[in-house]
PDB file of C-alpha atoms in Angstrom:
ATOM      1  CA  UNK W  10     -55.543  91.446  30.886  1.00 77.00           C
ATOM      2  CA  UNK W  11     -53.575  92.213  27.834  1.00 84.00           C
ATOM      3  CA  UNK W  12     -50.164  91.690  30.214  1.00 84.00           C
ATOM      4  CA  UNK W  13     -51.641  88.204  31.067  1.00 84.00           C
ATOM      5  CA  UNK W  14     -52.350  87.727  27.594  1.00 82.00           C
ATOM      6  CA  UNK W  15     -48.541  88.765  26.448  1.00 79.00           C
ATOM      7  CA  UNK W  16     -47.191  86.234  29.465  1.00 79.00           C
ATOM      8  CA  UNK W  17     -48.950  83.261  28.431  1.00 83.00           C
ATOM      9  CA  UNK W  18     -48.140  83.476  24.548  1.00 81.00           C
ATOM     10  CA  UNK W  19     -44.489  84.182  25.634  1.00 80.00           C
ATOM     11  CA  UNK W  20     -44.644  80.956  27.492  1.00 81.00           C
ATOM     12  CA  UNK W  21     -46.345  78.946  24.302  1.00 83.00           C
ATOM     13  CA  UNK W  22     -43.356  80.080  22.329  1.00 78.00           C
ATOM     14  CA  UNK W  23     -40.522  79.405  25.077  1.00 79.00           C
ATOM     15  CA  UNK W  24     -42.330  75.850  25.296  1.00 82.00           C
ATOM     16  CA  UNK W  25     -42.621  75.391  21.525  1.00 83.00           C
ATOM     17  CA  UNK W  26     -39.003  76.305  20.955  1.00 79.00           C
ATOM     18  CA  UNK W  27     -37.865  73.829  23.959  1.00 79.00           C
ATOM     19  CA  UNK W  28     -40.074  71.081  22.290  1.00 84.00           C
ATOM     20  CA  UNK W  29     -38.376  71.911  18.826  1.00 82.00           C
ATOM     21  CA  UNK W  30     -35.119  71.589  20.333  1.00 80.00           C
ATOM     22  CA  UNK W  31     -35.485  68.614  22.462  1.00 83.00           C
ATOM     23  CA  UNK W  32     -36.968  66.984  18.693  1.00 84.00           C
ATOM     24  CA  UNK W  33     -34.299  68.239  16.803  1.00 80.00           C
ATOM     25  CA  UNK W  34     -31.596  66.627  19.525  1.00 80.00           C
ATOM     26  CA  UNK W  35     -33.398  63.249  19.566  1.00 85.00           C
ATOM     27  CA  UNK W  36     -33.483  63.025  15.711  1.00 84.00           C
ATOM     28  CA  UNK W  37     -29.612  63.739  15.714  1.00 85.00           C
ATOM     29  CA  UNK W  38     -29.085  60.695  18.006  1.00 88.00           C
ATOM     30  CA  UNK W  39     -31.426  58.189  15.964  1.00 89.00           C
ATOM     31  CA  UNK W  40     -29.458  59.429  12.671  1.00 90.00           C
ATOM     32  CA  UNK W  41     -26.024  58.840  14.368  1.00 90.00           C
ATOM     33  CA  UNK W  42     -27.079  55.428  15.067  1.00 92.00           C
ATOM     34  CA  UNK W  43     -28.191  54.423  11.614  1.00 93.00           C
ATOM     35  CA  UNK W  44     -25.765  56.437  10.413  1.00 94.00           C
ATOM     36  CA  UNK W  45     -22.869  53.673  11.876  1.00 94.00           C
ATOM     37  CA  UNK W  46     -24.644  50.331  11.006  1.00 95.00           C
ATOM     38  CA  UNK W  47     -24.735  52.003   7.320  1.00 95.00           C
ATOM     39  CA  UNK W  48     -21.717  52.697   7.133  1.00 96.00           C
ATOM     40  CA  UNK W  49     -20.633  49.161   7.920  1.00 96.00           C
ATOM     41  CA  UNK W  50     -22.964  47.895   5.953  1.00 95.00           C
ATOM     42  CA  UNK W  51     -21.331  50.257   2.899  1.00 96.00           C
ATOM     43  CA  UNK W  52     -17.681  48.870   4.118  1.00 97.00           C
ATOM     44  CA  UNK W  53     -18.495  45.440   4.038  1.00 97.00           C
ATOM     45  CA  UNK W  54     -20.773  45.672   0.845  1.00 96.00           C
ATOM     46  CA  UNK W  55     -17.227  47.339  -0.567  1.00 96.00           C
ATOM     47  CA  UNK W  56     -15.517  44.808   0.496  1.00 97.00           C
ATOM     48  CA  UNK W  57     -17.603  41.674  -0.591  1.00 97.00           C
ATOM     49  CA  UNK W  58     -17.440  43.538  -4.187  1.00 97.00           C
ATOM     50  CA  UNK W  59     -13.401  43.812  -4.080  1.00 97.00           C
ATOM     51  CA  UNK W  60     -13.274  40.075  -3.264  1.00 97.00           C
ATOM     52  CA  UNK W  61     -15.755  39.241  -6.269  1.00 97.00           C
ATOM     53  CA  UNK W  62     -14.047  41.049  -8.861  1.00 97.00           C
ATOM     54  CA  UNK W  63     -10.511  39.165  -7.834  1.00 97.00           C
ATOM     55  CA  UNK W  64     -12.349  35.604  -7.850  1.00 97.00           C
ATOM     56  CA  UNK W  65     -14.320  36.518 -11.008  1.00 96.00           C
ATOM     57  CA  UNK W  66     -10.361  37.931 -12.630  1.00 96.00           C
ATOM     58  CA  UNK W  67      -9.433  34.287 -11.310  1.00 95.00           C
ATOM     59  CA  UNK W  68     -12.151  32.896 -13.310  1.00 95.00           C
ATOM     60  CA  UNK W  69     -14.226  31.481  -9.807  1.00 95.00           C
ATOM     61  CA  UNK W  70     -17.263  33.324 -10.157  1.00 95.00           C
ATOM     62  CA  UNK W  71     -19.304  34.461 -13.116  1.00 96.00           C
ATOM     63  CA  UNK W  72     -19.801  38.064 -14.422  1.00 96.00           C
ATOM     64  CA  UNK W  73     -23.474  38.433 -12.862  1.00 96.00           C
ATOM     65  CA  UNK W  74     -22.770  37.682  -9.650  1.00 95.00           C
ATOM     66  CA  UNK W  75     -20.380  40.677  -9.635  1.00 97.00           C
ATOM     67  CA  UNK W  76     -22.784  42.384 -10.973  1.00 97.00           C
ATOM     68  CA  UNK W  77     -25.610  41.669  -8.412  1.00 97.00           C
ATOM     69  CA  UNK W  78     -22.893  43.015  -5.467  1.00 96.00           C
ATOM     70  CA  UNK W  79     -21.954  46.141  -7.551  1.00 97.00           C
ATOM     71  CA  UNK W  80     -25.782  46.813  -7.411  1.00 97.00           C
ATOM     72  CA  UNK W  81     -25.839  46.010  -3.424  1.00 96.00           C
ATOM     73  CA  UNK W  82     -22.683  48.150  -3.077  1.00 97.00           C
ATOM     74  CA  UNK W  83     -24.191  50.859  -4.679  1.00 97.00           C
ATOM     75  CA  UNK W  84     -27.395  50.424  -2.725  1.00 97.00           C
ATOM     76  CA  UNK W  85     -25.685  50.719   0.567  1.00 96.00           C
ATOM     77  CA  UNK W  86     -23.699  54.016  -0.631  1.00 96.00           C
ATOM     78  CA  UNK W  87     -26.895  55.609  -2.084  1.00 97.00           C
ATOM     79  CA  UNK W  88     -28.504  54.759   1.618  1.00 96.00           C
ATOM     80  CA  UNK W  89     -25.425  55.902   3.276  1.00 96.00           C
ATOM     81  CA  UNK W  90     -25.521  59.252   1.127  1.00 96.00           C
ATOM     82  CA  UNK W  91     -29.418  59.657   1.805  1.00 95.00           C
ATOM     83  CA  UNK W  92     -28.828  59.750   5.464  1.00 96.00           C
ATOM     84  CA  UNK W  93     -26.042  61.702   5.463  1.00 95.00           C
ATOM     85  CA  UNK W  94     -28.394  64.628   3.564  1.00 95.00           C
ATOM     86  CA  UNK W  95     -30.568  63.962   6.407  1.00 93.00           C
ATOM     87  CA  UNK W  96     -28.059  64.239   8.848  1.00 93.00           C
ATOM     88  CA  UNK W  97     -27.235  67.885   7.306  1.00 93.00           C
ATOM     89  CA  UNK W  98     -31.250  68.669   7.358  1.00 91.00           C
ATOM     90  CA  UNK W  99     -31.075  67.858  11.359  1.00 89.00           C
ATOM     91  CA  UNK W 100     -28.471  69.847  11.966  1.00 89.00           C
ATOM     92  CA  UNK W 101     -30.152  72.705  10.202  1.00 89.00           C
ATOM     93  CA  UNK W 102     -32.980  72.246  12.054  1.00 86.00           C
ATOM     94  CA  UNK W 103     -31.469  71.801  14.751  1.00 85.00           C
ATOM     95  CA  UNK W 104     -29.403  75.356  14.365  1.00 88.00           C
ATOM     96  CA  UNK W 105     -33.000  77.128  13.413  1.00 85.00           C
ATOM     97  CA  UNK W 106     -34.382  75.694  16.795  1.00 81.00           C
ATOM     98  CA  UNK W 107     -32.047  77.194  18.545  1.00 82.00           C
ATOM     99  CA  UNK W 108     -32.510  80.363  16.904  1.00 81.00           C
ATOM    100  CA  UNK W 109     -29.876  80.740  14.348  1.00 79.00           C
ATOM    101  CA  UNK W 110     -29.767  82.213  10.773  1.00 77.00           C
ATOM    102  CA  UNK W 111     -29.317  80.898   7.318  1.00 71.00           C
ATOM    103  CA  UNK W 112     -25.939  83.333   7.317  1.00 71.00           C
TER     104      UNK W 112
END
């Protein structure tokens, strides 16, 4: 009884482990995809800002619309940073699942 009892919680914990795993693996994948469309969306927002600041040095463009891409620029790093945090949370997780230490 108690053998049957030491089998089946042995088997809860393999399965729990596997599912923790298999979650950890499938949240790595989602946060590799993001993590590419954000980083062209920090490139081009980079970009768009560079431009802006040479047409508003060439007098084409006023100070506030520079202004209002520095702000997007910075929006797309800050989201860029915030998944890369996550990214380093996953693979933690990730590294726990599959049994590892915090050394």
């Amino acid at each position: 009884m108690e053998q049957q009892a030491a089998v089946e919680a042995y088997a809860s914990a393999a399965l729990n482990a596997f599912s923790e795993v298999e979650e950890a693996l499938a949240d790595g994948q989602t946060i590799g995809r993001r993590k590419v469309f954000l980083e062209q969306a920090s490139t081009a927002s980079d970009e768009a800002l560079r431009l802006a600041r040479l047409q508003y040095n060439e007098g084409e463009i006023d100070l506030l619309s520079v202004l209002q891409l520095e702000q997007s620029a910075f929006g797309a790093r800050s989201n860029l940073l915030t998944l890369r945090r996550l990214e380093l949370d996953q693979n933690i997780a990730l590294n726990l699942a599959l049994g590892g230490d915090w050394e």
